[in-house]
Short mmCIF file of N, CA and C in Angstrom, two decimals:
data_model
loop_
_atom_site.label_atom_id
_atom_site.label_comp_id
_atom_site.label_asym_id
_atom_site.label_seq_id
_atom_site.Cartn_x
_atom_site.Cartn_y
_atom_site.Cartn_z
N TYR A 169 1.09 321.62 121.21
CA TYR A 169 0.34 320.89 120.21
C TYR A 169 0.98 321.06 118.83
N LYS A 170 0.90 320.03 118.05
CA LYS A 170 1.52 320.08 116.73
C LYS A 170 0.80 321.04 115.80
N TYR A 171 -0.52 321.14 115.92
CA TYR A 171 -1.25 322.03 115.02
C TYR A 171 -0.95 323.50 115.34
N HIS A 172 -0.60 323.82 116.58
CA HIS A 172 -0.17 325.18 116.91
C HIS A 172 1.14 325.52 116.21
N LEU A 173 2.07 324.58 116.27
CA LEU A 173 3.34 324.80 115.60
C LEU A 173 3.17 324.90 114.08
N ALA A 174 2.27 324.09 113.54
CA ALA A 174 2.00 324.17 112.10
C ALA A 174 1.41 325.52 111.74
N GLY A 175 0.54 326.05 112.56
CA GLY A 175 -0.04 327.37 112.33
C GLY A 175 1.00 328.47 112.39
N VAL A 176 1.87 328.41 113.37
CA VAL A 176 2.94 329.41 113.49
C VAL A 176 3.87 329.32 112.28
N LEU A 177 4.17 328.11 111.86
CA LEU A 177 5.04 327.93 110.70
C LEU A 177 4.40 328.50 109.43
N LEU A 178 3.11 328.27 109.24
CA LEU A 178 2.42 328.81 108.06
C LEU A 178 2.39 330.34 108.07
N VAL A 179 2.15 330.93 109.22
CA VAL A 179 2.17 332.39 109.33
C VAL A 179 3.56 332.93 109.04
N PHE A 180 4.58 332.26 109.59
CA PHE A 180 5.96 332.67 109.35
C PHE A 180 6.31 332.60 107.87
N ILE A 181 5.92 331.53 107.22
CA ILE A 181 6.19 331.39 105.78
C ILE A 181 5.46 332.47 105.00
N GLY A 182 4.20 332.75 105.36
CA GLY A 182 3.44 333.79 104.67
C GLY A 182 4.07 335.16 104.80
N ILE A 183 4.45 335.54 106.01
CA ILE A 183 5.08 336.85 106.22
C ILE A 183 6.43 336.91 105.50
N THR A 184 7.17 335.82 105.52
CA THR A 184 8.45 335.79 104.83
C THR A 184 8.27 335.98 103.33
N LEU A 185 7.29 335.30 102.74
CA LEU A 185 7.05 335.43 101.30
C LEU A 185 6.61 336.85 100.93
N VAL A 186 5.73 337.42 101.72
CA VAL A 186 5.28 338.79 101.45
C VAL A 186 6.45 339.77 101.59
N SER A 187 7.26 339.58 102.60
CA SER A 187 8.40 340.47 102.81
C SER A 187 9.42 340.34 101.67
N LEU A 188 9.70 339.12 101.27
CA LEU A 188 10.65 338.91 100.18
C LEU A 188 10.13 339.47 98.86
N SER A 189 8.83 339.31 98.60
CA SER A 189 8.29 339.85 97.36
C SER A 189 8.33 341.37 97.38
N SER A 190 8.18 341.96 98.53
CA SER A 190 8.27 343.41 98.66
C SER A 190 9.68 343.90 98.39
N LEU A 191 10.66 343.17 98.87
CA LEU A 191 12.05 343.60 98.70
C LEU A 191 12.61 343.26 97.32
N MET A 192 12.13 342.17 96.71
CA MET A 192 12.70 341.72 95.44
C MET A 192 12.08 342.40 94.22
N SER A 193 10.83 342.79 94.29
CA SER A 193 10.20 343.38 93.11
C SER A 193 10.32 344.90 93.16
N PRO A 194 10.99 345.48 92.19
CA PRO A 194 11.12 346.94 92.18
C PRO A 194 9.79 347.60 91.82
N THR A 195 9.53 348.73 92.44
CA THR A 195 8.32 349.48 92.13
C THR A 195 8.70 350.81 91.52
N ALA A 196 7.72 351.45 90.89
CA ALA A 196 7.98 352.75 90.28
C ALA A 196 8.35 353.78 91.34
N GLU A 197 7.77 353.64 92.52
CA GLU A 197 8.04 354.59 93.60
C GLU A 197 9.47 354.48 94.10
N SER A 198 9.98 353.25 94.20
CA SER A 198 11.32 353.08 94.74
C SER A 198 12.40 353.46 93.73
N SER A 199 12.07 353.53 92.44
CA SER A 199 13.09 353.90 91.46
C SER A 199 13.45 355.38 91.56
N SER A 200 12.53 356.22 92.02
CA SER A 200 12.82 357.64 92.14
C SER A 200 13.77 357.92 93.30
N SER A 201 13.60 357.25 94.38
CA SER A 201 14.45 357.44 95.54
C SER A 201 14.63 356.09 96.22
N ASP A 202 15.77 355.45 95.98
CA ASP A 202 15.98 354.11 96.49
C ASP A 202 15.95 354.04 98.01
N THR A 203 16.51 355.04 98.67
CA THR A 203 16.55 355.03 100.13
C THR A 203 15.16 355.15 100.71
N GLN A 204 14.38 356.08 100.15
CA GLN A 204 13.01 356.26 100.66
C GLN A 204 12.15 355.05 100.34
N GLY A 205 12.31 354.48 99.16
CA GLY A 205 11.54 353.29 98.79
C GLY A 205 11.86 352.11 99.68
N LEU A 206 13.16 351.92 99.97
CA LEU A 206 13.57 350.82 100.84
C LEU A 206 13.06 351.03 102.26
N SER A 207 13.12 352.26 102.74
CA SER A 207 12.65 352.51 104.10
C SER A 207 11.14 352.28 104.21
N ARG A 208 10.40 352.61 103.16
CA ARG A 208 8.95 352.34 103.18
C ARG A 208 8.67 350.84 103.13
N GLN A 209 9.45 350.11 102.36
CA GLN A 209 9.28 348.66 102.31
C GLN A 209 9.58 348.03 103.67
N LEU A 210 10.67 348.47 104.28
CA LEU A 210 11.01 347.93 105.59
C LEU A 210 9.98 348.32 106.65
N MET A 211 9.42 349.53 106.52
CA MET A 211 8.36 349.95 107.44
C MET A 211 7.12 349.07 107.26
N GLY A 212 6.80 348.75 106.02
CA GLY A 212 5.67 347.86 105.76
C GLY A 212 5.88 346.48 106.34
N ILE A 213 7.09 345.96 106.20
CA ILE A 213 7.42 344.65 106.76
C ILE A 213 7.33 344.70 108.29
N ALA A 214 7.85 345.76 108.88
CA ALA A 214 7.79 345.91 110.34
C ALA A 214 6.35 346.00 110.82
N LEU A 215 5.50 346.70 110.07
CA LEU A 215 4.09 346.79 110.44
C LEU A 215 3.40 345.43 110.34
N CYS A 216 3.74 344.64 109.32
CA CYS A 216 3.17 343.29 109.19
C CYS A 216 3.56 342.42 110.38
N ILE A 217 4.83 342.47 110.74
CA ILE A 217 5.30 341.66 111.87
C ILE A 217 4.67 342.15 113.17
N GLY A 218 4.60 343.47 113.35
CA GLY A 218 3.97 344.02 114.55
C GLY A 218 2.50 343.65 114.64
N ALA A 219 1.81 343.66 113.51
CA ALA A 219 0.39 343.29 113.51
C ALA A 219 0.21 341.82 113.89
N GLN A 220 1.10 340.96 113.43
CA GLN A 220 1.00 339.55 113.78
C GLN A 220 1.29 339.32 115.26
N VAL A 221 2.26 340.05 115.80
CA VAL A 221 2.57 339.92 117.23
C VAL A 221 1.38 340.40 118.06
N PHE A 222 0.79 341.53 117.65
CA PHE A 222 -0.37 342.06 118.36
C PHE A 222 -1.54 341.09 118.28
N GLN A 223 -1.80 340.54 117.11
CA GLN A 223 -2.91 339.59 116.92
C GLN A 223 -2.69 338.34 117.77
N ALA A 224 -1.46 337.82 117.77
CA ALA A 224 -1.17 336.63 118.56
C ALA A 224 -1.34 336.90 120.04
N SER A 225 -0.88 338.07 120.49
CA SER A 225 -1.03 338.43 121.90
C SER A 225 -2.50 338.55 122.28
N MET A 226 -3.27 339.14 121.39
CA MET A 226 -4.70 339.30 121.66
C MET A 226 -5.39 337.94 121.76
N LEU A 227 -5.05 337.02 120.88
CA LEU A 227 -5.68 335.71 120.91
C LEU A 227 -5.28 334.92 122.16
N VAL A 228 -4.02 335.03 122.58
CA VAL A 228 -3.58 334.34 123.79
C VAL A 228 -4.30 334.92 125.01
N TYR A 229 -4.39 336.24 125.07
CA TYR A 229 -5.08 336.89 126.19
C TYR A 229 -6.57 336.53 126.19
N GLU A 230 -7.17 336.50 125.01
CA GLU A 230 -8.58 336.13 124.91
C GLU A 230 -8.80 334.71 125.40
N GLU A 231 -7.91 333.81 125.05
CA GLU A 231 -8.02 332.42 125.50
C GLU A 231 -7.91 332.35 127.03
N LYS A 232 -7.02 333.15 127.60
CA LYS A 232 -6.84 333.19 129.05
C LYS A 232 -8.12 333.71 129.73
N ILE A 233 -8.69 334.77 129.18
CA ILE A 233 -9.91 335.34 129.74
C ILE A 233 -11.07 334.36 129.65
N MET A 234 -11.18 333.69 128.49
CA MET A 234 -12.28 332.75 128.30
C MET A 234 -12.18 331.58 129.28
N GLY A 235 -10.96 331.18 129.65
CA GLY A 235 -10.79 330.09 130.60
C GLY A 235 -10.99 330.54 132.04
N LYS A 236 -10.69 331.80 132.32
CA LYS A 236 -10.75 332.29 133.69
C LYS A 236 -12.16 332.73 134.10
N TYR A 237 -12.87 333.41 133.19
CA TYR A 237 -14.19 333.95 133.50
C TYR A 237 -15.26 333.22 132.71
N ASP A 238 -16.44 333.19 133.28
CA ASP A 238 -17.57 332.58 132.59
C ASP A 238 -18.24 333.65 131.72
N THR A 239 -17.68 333.85 130.53
CA THR A 239 -18.16 334.88 129.62
C THR A 239 -18.60 334.23 128.32
N HIS A 240 -19.71 334.69 127.79
CA HIS A 240 -20.21 334.16 126.53
C HIS A 240 -19.28 334.60 125.40
N PRO A 241 -18.92 333.69 124.50
CA PRO A 241 -17.99 334.05 123.41
C PRO A 241 -18.47 335.21 122.54
N LEU A 242 -19.77 335.30 122.28
CA LEU A 242 -20.27 336.41 121.47
C LEU A 242 -20.12 337.75 122.18
N GLN A 243 -20.18 337.74 123.50
CA GLN A 243 -19.97 338.98 124.24
C GLN A 243 -18.51 339.43 124.11
N VAL A 244 -17.59 338.49 124.17
CA VAL A 244 -16.18 338.83 124.02
C VAL A 244 -15.92 339.39 122.62
N VAL A 245 -16.48 338.75 121.60
CA VAL A 245 -16.30 339.23 120.23
C VAL A 245 -16.93 340.61 120.06
N GLY A 246 -18.09 340.82 120.66
CA GLY A 246 -18.75 342.13 120.59
C GLY A 246 -17.93 343.22 121.25
N LEU A 247 -17.35 342.91 122.41
CA LEU A 247 -16.51 343.89 123.10
C LEU A 247 -15.24 344.20 122.29
N GLU A 248 -14.67 343.17 121.65
CA GLU A 248 -13.51 343.40 120.80
C GLU A 248 -13.87 344.34 119.64
N GLY A 249 -15.03 344.10 119.04
CA GLY A 249 -15.47 344.95 117.94
C GLY A 249 -15.73 346.37 118.38
N ALA A 250 -16.38 346.53 119.52
CA ALA A 250 -16.66 347.87 120.03
C ALA A 250 -15.36 348.61 120.35
N PHE A 251 -14.41 347.91 120.98
CA PHE A 251 -13.11 348.51 121.26
C PHE A 251 -12.40 348.90 119.97
N GLY A 252 -12.47 348.04 118.96
CA GLY A 252 -11.83 348.32 117.68
C GLY A 252 -12.42 349.54 116.99
N ILE A 253 -13.74 349.69 117.06
CA ILE A 253 -14.39 350.85 116.44
C ILE A 253 -13.98 352.13 117.16
N VAL A 254 -14.04 352.11 118.50
CA VAL A 254 -13.69 353.30 119.27
C VAL A 254 -12.22 353.66 119.05
N PHE A 255 -11.34 352.68 119.12
CA PHE A 255 -9.91 352.92 118.92
C PHE A 255 -9.65 353.43 117.50
N GLY A 256 -10.31 352.84 116.51
CA GLY A 256 -10.13 353.27 115.13
C GLY A 256 -10.60 354.69 114.89
N LEU A 257 -11.73 355.05 115.48
CA LEU A 257 -12.24 356.41 115.32
C LEU A 257 -11.32 357.44 115.98
N ILE A 258 -10.83 357.12 117.17
CA ILE A 258 -9.91 358.04 117.85
C ILE A 258 -8.62 358.19 117.05
N LEU A 259 -8.08 357.07 116.57
CA LEU A 259 -6.86 357.11 115.78
C LEU A 259 -7.06 357.88 114.48
N LEU A 260 -8.19 357.65 113.81
CA LEU A 260 -8.46 358.37 112.56
C LEU A 260 -8.61 359.86 112.81
N ALA A 261 -9.27 360.24 113.91
CA ALA A 261 -9.42 361.66 114.23
C ALA A 261 -8.06 362.31 114.50
N LEU A 262 -7.21 361.62 115.25
CA LEU A 262 -5.87 362.16 115.53
C LEU A 262 -5.03 362.28 114.26
N LEU A 263 -5.07 361.26 113.43
CA LEU A 263 -4.29 361.29 112.19
C LEU A 263 -4.81 362.34 111.23
N ASN A 264 -6.12 362.54 111.20
CA ASN A 264 -6.71 363.55 110.34
C ASN A 264 -6.35 364.96 110.85
N ALA A 265 -6.36 365.14 112.17
CA ALA A 265 -6.03 366.45 112.74
C ALA A 265 -4.56 366.81 112.53
N THR A 266 -3.69 365.82 112.55
CA THR A 266 -2.27 366.09 112.36
C THR A 266 -1.86 366.15 110.90
N GLY A 267 -2.77 365.79 110.00
CA GLY A 267 -2.48 365.86 108.58
C GLY A 267 -1.83 364.60 108.02
N VAL A 268 -1.67 363.57 108.82
CA VAL A 268 -1.10 362.32 108.33
C VAL A 268 -2.08 361.63 107.38
N GLU A 269 -3.34 361.62 107.75
CA GLU A 269 -4.40 361.02 106.94
C GLU A 269 -5.39 362.09 106.57
N ASP A 270 -5.78 362.12 105.30
CA ASP A 270 -6.74 363.13 104.85
C ASP A 270 -8.02 362.42 104.43
N THR A 271 -9.10 362.63 105.17
CA THR A 271 -10.36 361.97 104.86
C THR A 271 -11.34 362.89 104.14
N SER A 272 -10.88 364.05 103.72
CA SER A 272 -11.81 364.97 103.06
C SER A 272 -11.96 364.67 101.59
#
């Protein structure tokens, strides 16, 4: 469908603009250590791209499930939310225990 391609193109343009603005605009943090600043910028870009791939995969899988099983859409959304909360809490607990994230 043409609107699918238009959507992919808009997402691609958005990620490209965000990535380019990250690389082109110098920050105070990157001036102290150019290598560390660049690696953080590239890590941020990689995380953005990874998040988009994950989101796209989730939507494709959700569409497949909705077509295969007779499931109410609100139930699917509720299960996604419950999974997200549980996964987020487990991840936050692990990151807090390892010292990566400090919630105190």
